């Protein structure tokens, strides 16, 4: 058993099981702790009860009324310190849809793109 502390926690919000599993695996293999949600409503419940989530990776196109754009806006309003990565293979966000402390990654994304975006949000350049 390792005594190493787990890395920052990343919440993956994705309704497609295969895509969610792949993202969680990539993120976990990179040393981050992960949580999972299948839709925006579930993500908000997790964020309300868990402290320490630093990044949310969300798909745009999700069921139950709260898509990734609405979820990102809600998170940014309530917890602007949480970094947000929005993903989609179908929809491209409009100007202003991605919060200032956020990124957009087009699907299918690579592990390098996803982990690079997470690290960039956790360690923004100092200027």
Coordinates of C-alpha atoms in Angstrom, one line a residue:
X1 CA 0.0 0.0 0.0
X2 CA 1.3 3.4 -0.9
X3 CA 1.5 6.3 1.5
X4 CA 1.3 8.8 -1.3
X5 CA -1.5 11.3 -1.0
X6 CA -4.1 11.2 -3.8
X7 CA -3.9 14.1 -6.3
X8 CA -6.6 16.7 -6.5
X9 CA -10.2 15.5 -7.2
X10 CA -11.7 15.7 -10.6
X11 CA -15.5 15.2 -11.2
X12 CA -16.3 13.7 -14.6
X13 CA -19.9 14.4 -15.8
X14 CA -20.7 12.2 -18.8
X15 CA -23.9 10.3 -19.7
X16 CA -22.1 7.9 -22.0
X17 CA -20.8 5.0 -19.9
X18 CA -17.9 4.1 -22.1
X19 CA -16.7 7.7 -22.5
X20 CA -17.1 8.3 -18.8
X21 CA -15.1 5.2 -17.9
X22 CA -12.3 6.1 -20.3
X23 CA -12.0 9.6 -18.9
X24 CA -12.1 8.4 -15.3
X25 CA -9.4 5.8 -16.1
X26 CA -7.1 8.4 -17.8
X27 CA -7.5 10.9 -15.0
X28 CA -7.0 8.2 -12.3
X29 CA -3.9 6.9 -14.1
X30 CA -2.5 10.4 -14.1
X31 CA -2.6 10.4 -10.3
X32 CA -5.9 12.4 -9.6
X33 CA -8.8 11.3 -7.5
X34 CA -12.0 11.0 -9.4
X35 CA -15.8 11.2 -8.8
X36 CA -18.4 10.4 -11.5
X37 CA -21.8 11.8 -12.4
X38 CA -24.1 10.7 -15.3
X39 CA -25.9 14.1 -15.6
X40 CA -25.9 17.7 -14.4
X41 CA -28.3 17.2 -11.6
X42 CA -26.2 14.4 -10.1
X43 CA -23.1 16.6 -10.5
X44 CA -24.7 19.4 -8.5
X45 CA -25.7 17.0 -5.7
X46 CA -22.1 15.7 -5.6
X47 CA -20.7 19.3 -5.5
X48 CA -23.1 20.2 -2.8
X49 CA -22.0 17.4 -0.5
X50 CA -18.3 16.9 -1.3
X51 CA -15.5 19.4 -0.5
X52 CA -12.3 19.3 -2.4
X53 CA -13.4 18.9 -6.0
X54 CA -11.0 21.1 -7.9
X55 CA -11.9 20.4 -11.6
X56 CA -15.1 19.4 -13.3
X57 CA -14.9 17.7 -16.8
X58 CA -18.4 17.8 -18.4
X59 CA -19.9 16.9 -21.7
X60 CA -22.2 19.5 -23.3
X61 CA -24.9 17.2 -24.5
X62 CA -26.6 15.5 -21.5
X63 CA -30.1 14.5 -20.5
X64 CA -32.4 15.9 -17.8
X65 CA -32.3 19.6 -18.6
X66 CA -28.9 20.6 -17.3
X67 CA -26.5 20.5 -20.2
X68 CA -22.8 21.0 -19.8
X69 CA -23.0 24.8 -20.6
X70 CA -25.7 25.3 -17.9
X71 CA -23.7 23.2 -15.5
X72 CA -20.5 25.2 -16.1
X73 CA -22.4 28.5 -15.6
X74 CA -23.9 27.2 -12.3
X75 CA -20.6 25.9 -11.0
X76 CA -18.8 29.1 -12.0
X77 CA -21.4 31.2 -10.2
X78 CA -21.4 29.1 -7.0
X79 CA -17.7 28.1 -6.9
X80 CA -15.6 30.1 -9.2
X81 CA -12.4 28.4 -7.8
X82 CA -13.4 25.1 -9.5
X83 CA -11.8 24.7 -12.9
X84 CA -14.2 23.6 -15.7
X85 CA -13.4 21.6 -18.8
X86 CA -16.2 21.3 -21.3
X87 CA -16.1 18.6 -24.0
X88 CA -18.2 17.8 -27.0
X89 CA -18.0 16.1 -30.4
X90 CA -21.2 17.7 -31.6
X91 CA -21.5 21.2 -30.3
X92 CA -19.0 24.0 -30.2
X93 CA -19.5 26.5 -27.4
X94 CA -20.3 30.1 -28.2
X95 CA -18.2 33.0 -26.9
X96 CA -18.9 33.3 -23.2
X97 CA -20.1 29.7 -22.8
X98 CA -16.8 28.6 -21.3
X99 CA -16.0 30.4 -18.0
X100 CA -12.8 32.3 -17.7
X101 CA -11.4 29.6 -15.5
X102 CA -12.2 26.9 -18.1
X103 CA -11.3 25.1 -21.3
X104 CA -13.1 23.5 -24.2
X105 CA -11.8 20.2 -25.6
X106 CA -13.3 18.7 -28.8
X107 CA -14.1 14.9 -28.7
X108 CA -12.6 12.6 -29.2
X109 CA -9.8 13.9 -27.1
X110 CA -6.5 12.3 -26.3
X111 CA -5.2 11.6 -22.8
X112 CA -2.5 14.3 -23.3
X113 CA -5.2 16.9 -24.2
X114 CA -7.4 16.0 -21.2
X115 CA -4.6 15.7 -18.6
X116 CA -2.9 18.8 -20.0
X117 CA -6.0 20.8 -19.6
X118 CA -6.5 19.6 -16.0
X119 CA -2.9 20.4 -15.1
X120 CA -3.2 23.9 -16.8
X121 CA -6.2 24.7 -14.7
X122 CA -4.6 23.5 -11.5
X123 CA -1.4 25.4 -12.1
X124 CA -2.2 28.5 -14.1
X125 CA 0.7 30.6 -15.4
X126 CA 1.7 33.4 -13.2
X127 CA 1.8 36.7 -14.9

